[in-house]
Coordinates of C-alpha atoms and ligand atoms in Angstrom, one line a residue:
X234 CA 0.0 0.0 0.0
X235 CA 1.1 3.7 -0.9
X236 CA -0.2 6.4 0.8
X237 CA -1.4 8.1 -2.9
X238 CA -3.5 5.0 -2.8
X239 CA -7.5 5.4 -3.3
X240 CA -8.1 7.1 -0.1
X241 CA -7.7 10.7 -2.0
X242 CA -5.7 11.9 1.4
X243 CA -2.5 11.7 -0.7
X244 CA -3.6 14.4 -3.7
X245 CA -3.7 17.4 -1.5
X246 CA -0.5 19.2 -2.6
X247 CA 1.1 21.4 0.1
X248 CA 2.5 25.0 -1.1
X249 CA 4.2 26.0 2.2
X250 CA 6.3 24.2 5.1
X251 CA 3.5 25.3 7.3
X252 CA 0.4 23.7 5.5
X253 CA -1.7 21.2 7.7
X254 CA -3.9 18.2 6.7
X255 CA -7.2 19.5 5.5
X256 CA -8.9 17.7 8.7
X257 CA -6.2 19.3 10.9
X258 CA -7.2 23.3 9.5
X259 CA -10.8 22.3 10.7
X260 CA -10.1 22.4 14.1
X261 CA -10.9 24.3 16.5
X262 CA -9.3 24.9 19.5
X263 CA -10.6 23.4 22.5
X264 CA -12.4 25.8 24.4
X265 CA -12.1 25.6 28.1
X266 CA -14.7 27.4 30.8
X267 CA -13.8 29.8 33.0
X268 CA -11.7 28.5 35.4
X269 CA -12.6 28.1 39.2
X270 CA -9.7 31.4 40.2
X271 CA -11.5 33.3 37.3
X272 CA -14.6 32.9 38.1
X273 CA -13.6 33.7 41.9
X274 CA -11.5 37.2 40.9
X275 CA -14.2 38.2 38.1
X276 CA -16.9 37.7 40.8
X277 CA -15.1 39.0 44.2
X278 CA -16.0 35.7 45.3
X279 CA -14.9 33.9 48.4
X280 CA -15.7 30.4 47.7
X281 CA -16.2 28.9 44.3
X282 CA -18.1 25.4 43.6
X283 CA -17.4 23.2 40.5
X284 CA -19.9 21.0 39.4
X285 CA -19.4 21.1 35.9
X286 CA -17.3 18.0 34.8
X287 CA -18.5 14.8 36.7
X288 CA -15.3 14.6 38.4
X289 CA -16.1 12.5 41.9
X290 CA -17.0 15.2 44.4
X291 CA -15.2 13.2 46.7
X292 CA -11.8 14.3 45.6
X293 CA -8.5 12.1 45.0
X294 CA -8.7 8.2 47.1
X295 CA -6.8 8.4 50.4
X296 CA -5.4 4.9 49.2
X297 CA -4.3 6.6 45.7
X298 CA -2.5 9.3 47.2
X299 CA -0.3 6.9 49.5
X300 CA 0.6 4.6 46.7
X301 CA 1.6 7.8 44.6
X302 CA 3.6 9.4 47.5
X303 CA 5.3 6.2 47.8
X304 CA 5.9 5.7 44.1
X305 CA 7.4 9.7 43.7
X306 CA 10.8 8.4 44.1
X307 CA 11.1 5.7 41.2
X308 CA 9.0 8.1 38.7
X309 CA 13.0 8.5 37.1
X310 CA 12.2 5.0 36.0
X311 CA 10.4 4.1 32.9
X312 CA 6.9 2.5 33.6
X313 CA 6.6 -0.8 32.9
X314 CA 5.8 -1.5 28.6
X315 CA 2.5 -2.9 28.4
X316 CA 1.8 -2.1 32.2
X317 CA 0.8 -5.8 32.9
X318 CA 0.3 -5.3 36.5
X319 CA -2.7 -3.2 35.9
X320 CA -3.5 -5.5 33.5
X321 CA -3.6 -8.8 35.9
X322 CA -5.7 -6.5 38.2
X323 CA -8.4 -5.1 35.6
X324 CA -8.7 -8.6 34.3
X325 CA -9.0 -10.6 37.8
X326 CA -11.4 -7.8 38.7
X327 CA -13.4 -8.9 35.6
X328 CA -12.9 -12.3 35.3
X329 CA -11.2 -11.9 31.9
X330 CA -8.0 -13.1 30.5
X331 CA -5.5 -10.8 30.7
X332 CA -4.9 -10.9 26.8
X333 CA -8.4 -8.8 26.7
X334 CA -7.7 -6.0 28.4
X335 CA -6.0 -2.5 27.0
X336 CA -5.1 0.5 29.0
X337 CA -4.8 4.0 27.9
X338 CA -3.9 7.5 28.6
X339 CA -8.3 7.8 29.1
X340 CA -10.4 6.3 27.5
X341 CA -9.4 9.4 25.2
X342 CA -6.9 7.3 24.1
X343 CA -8.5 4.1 23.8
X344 CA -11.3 6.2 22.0
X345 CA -8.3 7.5 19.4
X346 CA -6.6 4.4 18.8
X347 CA -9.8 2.7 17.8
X348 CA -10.9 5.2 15.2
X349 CA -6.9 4.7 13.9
X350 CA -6.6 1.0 14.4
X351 CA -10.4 0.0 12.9
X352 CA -10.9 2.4 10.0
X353 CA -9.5 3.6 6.6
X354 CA -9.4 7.0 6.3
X355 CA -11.9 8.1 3.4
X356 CA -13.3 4.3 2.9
X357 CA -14.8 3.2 6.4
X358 CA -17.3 5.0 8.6
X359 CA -18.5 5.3 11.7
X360 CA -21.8 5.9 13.8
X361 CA -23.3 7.7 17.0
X362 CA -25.7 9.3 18.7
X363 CA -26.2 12.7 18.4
X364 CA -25.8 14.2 21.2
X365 CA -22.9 12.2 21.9
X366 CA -19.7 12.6 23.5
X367 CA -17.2 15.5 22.3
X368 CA -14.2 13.1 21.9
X369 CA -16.1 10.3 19.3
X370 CA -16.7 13.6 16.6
X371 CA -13.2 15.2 17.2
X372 CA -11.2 11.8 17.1
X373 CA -13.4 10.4 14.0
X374 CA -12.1 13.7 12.3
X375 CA -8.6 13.3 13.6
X376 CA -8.4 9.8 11.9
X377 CA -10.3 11.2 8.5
X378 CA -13.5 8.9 8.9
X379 CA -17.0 9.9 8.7
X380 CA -19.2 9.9 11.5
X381 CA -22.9 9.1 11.2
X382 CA -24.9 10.1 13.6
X383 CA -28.2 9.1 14.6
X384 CA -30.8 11.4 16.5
X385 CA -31.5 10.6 20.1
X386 CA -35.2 10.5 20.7
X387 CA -36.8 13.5 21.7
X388 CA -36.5 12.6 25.4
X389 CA -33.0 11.1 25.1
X390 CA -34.0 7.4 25.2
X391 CA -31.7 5.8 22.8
X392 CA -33.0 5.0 18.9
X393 CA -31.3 2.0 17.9
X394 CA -33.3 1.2 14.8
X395 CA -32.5 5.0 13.5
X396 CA -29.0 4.1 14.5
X397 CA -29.0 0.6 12.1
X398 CA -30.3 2.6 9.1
X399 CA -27.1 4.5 9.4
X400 CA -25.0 1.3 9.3
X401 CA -23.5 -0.3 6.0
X402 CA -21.0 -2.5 4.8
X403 CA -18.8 -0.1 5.1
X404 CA -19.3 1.0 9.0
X405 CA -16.6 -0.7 11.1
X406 CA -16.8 1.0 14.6
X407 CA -20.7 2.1 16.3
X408 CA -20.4 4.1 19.8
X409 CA -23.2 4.0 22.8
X410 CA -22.1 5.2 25.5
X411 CA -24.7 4.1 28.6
X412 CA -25.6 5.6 31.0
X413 CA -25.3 8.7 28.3
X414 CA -23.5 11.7 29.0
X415 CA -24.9 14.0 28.9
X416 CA -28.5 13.0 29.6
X417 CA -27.7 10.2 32.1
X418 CA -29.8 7.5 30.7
X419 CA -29.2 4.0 30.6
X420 CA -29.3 1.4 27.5
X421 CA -30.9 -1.3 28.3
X422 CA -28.6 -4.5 28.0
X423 CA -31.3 -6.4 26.3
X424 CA -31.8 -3.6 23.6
X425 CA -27.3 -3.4 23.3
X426 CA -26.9 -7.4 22.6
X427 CA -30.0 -7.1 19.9
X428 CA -28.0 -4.5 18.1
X429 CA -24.5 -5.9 18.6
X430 CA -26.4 -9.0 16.5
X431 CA -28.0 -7.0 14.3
X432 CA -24.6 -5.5 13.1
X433 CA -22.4 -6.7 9.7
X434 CA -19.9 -9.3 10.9
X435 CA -17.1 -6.7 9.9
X436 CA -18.2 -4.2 12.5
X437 CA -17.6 -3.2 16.1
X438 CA -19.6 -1.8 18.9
X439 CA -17.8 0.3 21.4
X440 CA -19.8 0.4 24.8
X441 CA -18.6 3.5 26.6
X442 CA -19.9 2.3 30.0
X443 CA -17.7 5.2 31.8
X444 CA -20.6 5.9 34.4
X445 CA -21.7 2.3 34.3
X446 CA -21.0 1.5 37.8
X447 CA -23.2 4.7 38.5
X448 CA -25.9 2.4 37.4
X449 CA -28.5 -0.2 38.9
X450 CA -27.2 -3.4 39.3
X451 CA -26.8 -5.9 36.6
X452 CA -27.0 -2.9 33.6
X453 CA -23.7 -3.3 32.0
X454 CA -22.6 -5.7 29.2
X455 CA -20.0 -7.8 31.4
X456 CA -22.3 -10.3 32.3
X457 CA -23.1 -10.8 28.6
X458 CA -19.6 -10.8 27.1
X459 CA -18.6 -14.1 26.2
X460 CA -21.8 -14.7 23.7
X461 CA -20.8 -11.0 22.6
X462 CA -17.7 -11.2 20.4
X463 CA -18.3 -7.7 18.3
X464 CA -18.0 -5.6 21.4
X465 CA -16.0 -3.5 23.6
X466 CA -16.4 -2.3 26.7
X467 CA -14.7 1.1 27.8
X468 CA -14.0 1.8 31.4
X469 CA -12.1 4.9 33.1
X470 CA -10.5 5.8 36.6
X471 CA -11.6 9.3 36.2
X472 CA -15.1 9.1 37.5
X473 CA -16.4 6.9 40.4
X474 CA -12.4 5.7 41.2
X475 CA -11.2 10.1 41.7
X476 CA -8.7 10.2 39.3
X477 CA -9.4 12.5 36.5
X478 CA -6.3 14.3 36.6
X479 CA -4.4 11.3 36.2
X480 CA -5.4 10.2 32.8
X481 CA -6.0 6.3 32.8
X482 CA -8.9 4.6 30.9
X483 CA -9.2 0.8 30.1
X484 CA -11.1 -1.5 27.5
X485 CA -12.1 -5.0 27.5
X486 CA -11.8 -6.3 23.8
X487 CA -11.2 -9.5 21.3
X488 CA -7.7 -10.4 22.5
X489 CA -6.4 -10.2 18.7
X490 CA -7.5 -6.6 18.9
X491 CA -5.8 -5.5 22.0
X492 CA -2.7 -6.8 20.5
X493 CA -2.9 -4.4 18.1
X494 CA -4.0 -1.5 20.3
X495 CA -0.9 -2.5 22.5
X496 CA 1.4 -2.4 19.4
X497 CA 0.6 0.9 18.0
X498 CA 0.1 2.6 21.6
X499 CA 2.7 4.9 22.7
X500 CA 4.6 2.4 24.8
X501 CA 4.6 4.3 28.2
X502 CA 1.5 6.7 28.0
X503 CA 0.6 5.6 30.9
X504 CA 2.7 7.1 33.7
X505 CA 4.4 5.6 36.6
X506 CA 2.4 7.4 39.4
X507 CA -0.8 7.0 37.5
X508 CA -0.7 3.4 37.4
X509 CA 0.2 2.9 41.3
X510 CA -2.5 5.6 41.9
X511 CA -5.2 3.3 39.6
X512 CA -4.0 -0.2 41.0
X513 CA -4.5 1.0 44.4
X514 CA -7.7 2.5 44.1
X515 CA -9.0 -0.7 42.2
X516 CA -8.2 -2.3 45.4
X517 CA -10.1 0.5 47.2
X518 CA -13.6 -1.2 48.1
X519 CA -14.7 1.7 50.3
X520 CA -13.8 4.6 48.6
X521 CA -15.7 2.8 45.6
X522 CA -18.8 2.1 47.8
X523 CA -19.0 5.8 49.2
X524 CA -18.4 7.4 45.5
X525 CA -21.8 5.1 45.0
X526 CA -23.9 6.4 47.9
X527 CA -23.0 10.1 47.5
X528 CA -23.8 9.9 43.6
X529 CA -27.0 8.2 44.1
X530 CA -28.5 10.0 47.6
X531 CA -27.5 13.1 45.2
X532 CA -28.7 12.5 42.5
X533 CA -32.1 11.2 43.8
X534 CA -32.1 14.7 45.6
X535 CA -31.3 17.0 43.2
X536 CA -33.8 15.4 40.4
X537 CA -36.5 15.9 43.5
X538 CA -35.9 19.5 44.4
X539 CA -35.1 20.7 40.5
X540 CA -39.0 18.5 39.6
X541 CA -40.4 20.3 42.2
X542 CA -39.2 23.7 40.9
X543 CA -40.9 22.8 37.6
X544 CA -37.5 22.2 35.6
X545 CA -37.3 19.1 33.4
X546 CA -35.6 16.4 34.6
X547 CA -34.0 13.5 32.4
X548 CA -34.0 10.2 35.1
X549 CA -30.0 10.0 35.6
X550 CA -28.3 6.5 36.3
X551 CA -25.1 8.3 36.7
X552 CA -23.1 11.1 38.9
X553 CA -24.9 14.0 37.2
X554 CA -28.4 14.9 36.1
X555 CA -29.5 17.3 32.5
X556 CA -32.6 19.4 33.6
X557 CA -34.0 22.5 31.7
X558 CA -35.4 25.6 33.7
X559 CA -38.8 25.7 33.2
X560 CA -40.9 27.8 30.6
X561 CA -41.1 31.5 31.5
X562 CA -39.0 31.7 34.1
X563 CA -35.6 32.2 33.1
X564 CA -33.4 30.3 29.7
X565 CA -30.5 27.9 30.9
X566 CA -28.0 30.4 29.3
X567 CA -29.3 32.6 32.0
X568 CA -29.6 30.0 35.2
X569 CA -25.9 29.3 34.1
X570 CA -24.7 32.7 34.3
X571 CA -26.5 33.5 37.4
X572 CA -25.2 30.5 39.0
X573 CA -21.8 31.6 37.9
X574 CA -22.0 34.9 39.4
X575 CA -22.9 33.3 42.9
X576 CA -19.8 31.2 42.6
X577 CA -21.3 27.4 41.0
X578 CA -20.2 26.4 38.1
X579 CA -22.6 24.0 36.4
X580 CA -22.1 22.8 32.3
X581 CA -24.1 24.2 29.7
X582 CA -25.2 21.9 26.8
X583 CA -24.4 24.6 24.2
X584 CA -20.8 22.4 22.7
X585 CA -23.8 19.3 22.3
X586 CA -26.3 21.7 20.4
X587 CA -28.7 21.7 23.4
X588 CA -29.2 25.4 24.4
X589 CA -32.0 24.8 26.9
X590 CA -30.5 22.1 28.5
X591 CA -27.4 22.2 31.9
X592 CA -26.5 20.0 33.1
X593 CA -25.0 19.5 36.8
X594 CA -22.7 17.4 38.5
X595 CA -23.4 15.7 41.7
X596 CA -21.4 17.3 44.4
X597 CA -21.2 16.5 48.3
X598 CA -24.2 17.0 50.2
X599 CA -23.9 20.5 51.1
X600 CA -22.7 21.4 47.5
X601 CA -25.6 20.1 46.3
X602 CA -27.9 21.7 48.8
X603 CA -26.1 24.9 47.7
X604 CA -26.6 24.7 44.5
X605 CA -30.5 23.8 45.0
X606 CA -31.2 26.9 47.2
X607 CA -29.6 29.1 44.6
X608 CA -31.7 27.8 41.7
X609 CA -34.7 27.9 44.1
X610 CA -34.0 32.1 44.9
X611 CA -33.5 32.4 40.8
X612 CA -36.3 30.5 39.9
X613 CA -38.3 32.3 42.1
X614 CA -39.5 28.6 43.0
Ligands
PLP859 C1 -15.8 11.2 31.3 C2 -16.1 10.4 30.1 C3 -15.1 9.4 29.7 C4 -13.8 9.3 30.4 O1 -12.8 9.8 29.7 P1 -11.3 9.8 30.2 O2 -10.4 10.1 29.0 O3 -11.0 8.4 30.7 O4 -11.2 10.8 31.3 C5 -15.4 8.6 28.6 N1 -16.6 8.7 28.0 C6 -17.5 9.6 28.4 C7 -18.8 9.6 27.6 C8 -17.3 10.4 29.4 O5 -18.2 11.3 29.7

């Protein structure tokens, strides 16, 4: 194979030492919120509350922070190629051999290296939701492949058979992520293993279950895996396990295609601390268990208060919860900036094309009882 071959990628002709690939010139830079010291200075605040990225409100595990501390002095070393010790313990955790498991810089990564690893740039395509999350549309362009996407229903329940009309012979990677971000709702198991058969033997379904264990018992596609042999589950550490900031996201795949993710993947993007930090909170049953309660008792109370102020509430099986103000009182664009000024930072859905939408992360208890009284005094509710 040539790169001048078929794929058209190979005909653009550059002019200057500082031309880009015509995907590359599309981009637009990422665009960051205002950030928590900002926000504090603009507003002469004392005390700012971010609730805007579903990071765990319960900060970084007591147990992670050890095993970093206690790692800081061999981070001159080289991690580990392949980092098979994470490995043995994401795959005894799931009762999987180790052979199926790949881990990533985030899912981001894993996200990336699948658009790269599973399609031809300008022959195969791929297919989502829309609304769906940021990194399937800007990696999918990254890698020069299409993304289809299918609308979500009108109240965010998933529309697989809209989704199969998008699919040809052509489509070799489809992404559900469940629970959804950003409306929180769950795809039901049953519904995921119809479509996973329903697919062309030649294509793959991603599962992005990075809220999953969020979720009701007995919801994700683990159980079902061994009858499932087109589908991939994602996991991450930066959600119910604290670590955001660390970067480490895992999937559990066809062992012939982790092999290939692990031989393209940048040999250590995984760091030295982050693994120690992700092995011990693996290991961390509490911390797990009260990340669980706090996201459910919270999310439970938040959907409560905001349906009693008359917003709409989308039922979340996840750490955050996508409401709407309700009609004639104020827009979401205005909730969100009136929020901001009183120091909470919430997410609007205006990036995912839904301008009457925020949504909210659940917080601690007494973030979240902050956040209700202020929507109650703007809402006049
Ligand atoms: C937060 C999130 C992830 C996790 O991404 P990381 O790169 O592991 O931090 C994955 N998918 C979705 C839909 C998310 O919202």
């Amino acid at each position: 194979m040539t790169e001048q071959m078929d794929t058209g990628q190979g005909k653009a002709s550059f002019t200057s030492c500082t031309d880009v690939r015509p995907e590359v010139a599309e981009f637009e830079a990422y665009e960051p919120g205002l950030s928590m010291e900002e926000i504090r200075l603009r507003y002469g605040l004392n005390r700012v509350i971010k609730l805007a990225s579903n990071e765990n409100s319960l900060g970084v595990p007591p147990s992670a922070r050890k095993a970093m501390l206690a790692a800081l002095d061999r981070s001159f070393r080289y991690p580990q190629a392949g980092n098979p010790r994470l490995v043995r313990a994401l795959a005894a955790r799931y009762h999987v051999g180790p052979e199926r498991i790949f881990v990533g810089n985030g899912s981001d990564e894993v996200i990336d290296l699948l658009f790269r690893v599973r399609a031809v740039p300008g022959v195969h395509n791929a297919v989502a939701f829309s609304p769906c999350f940021g990194l399937y549309v800007t990696q999918a362009k990254m890698a020069g492949v299409e993304l289809r996407r299918a609308p979500l229903k009108d109240d965010f329940d998933f529309d697989f058979a809209a989704m199969l009309k998008l699919v040809d012979e052509n489509t070799t990677l489809v992404f559900v992520t469940s629970p959804d971000n950003p409306s929180g709702r769950l795809a039901s198991p049953e519904l995921l293993e119809e479509l996973s058969g329903a697919l062309p033997s030649s294509c793959l379904l991603v599962v992005d279950e990075a809220y999953m264990e969020f979720a009701d018992e007995g919801q994700s596609l683990l159980s079902r895996l061994e009858r499932l042999p087109n589908v991939v589950l994602m996991r991450t550490f930066s959600k119910i396990y604290g670590l955001a900031g660390l970067r480490i996201g895992y999937a559990i795949l066809p062992a012939v295609l982790a092999d290939y993710l692990w031989r393209v993947r940048l040999p250590f993007s995984l760091n030295v601390l982050a693994e120690e930090a992700a092995l011990a909170a693996l290991a961390d049953d509490e911390f797990r268990r009260e990340s669980l309660r706090v996201a459910r008792e919270g999310r439970e109370l938040i959907s409560r208060e905001l349906r009693d102020m008359g917003c709409t509430v989308i039922p979340s099986q996840s750490n955050f919860v996508m409401f709407s103000p309700p009609a004639g009182t104020v827009s979401a664009k205005d909730l969100h900036t009136r929020l901001l000024e009183r120091g909470m930072i919430i997410r609007g859905l205006g990036a995912y094309r839904l301008p009457d939408w925020l949504r909210v992360t659940v917080g601690q208890e007494e973030e979240n009882l902050f956040f209700i009284s202020l929507c109650r005094e703007i809402l006049g509710a």
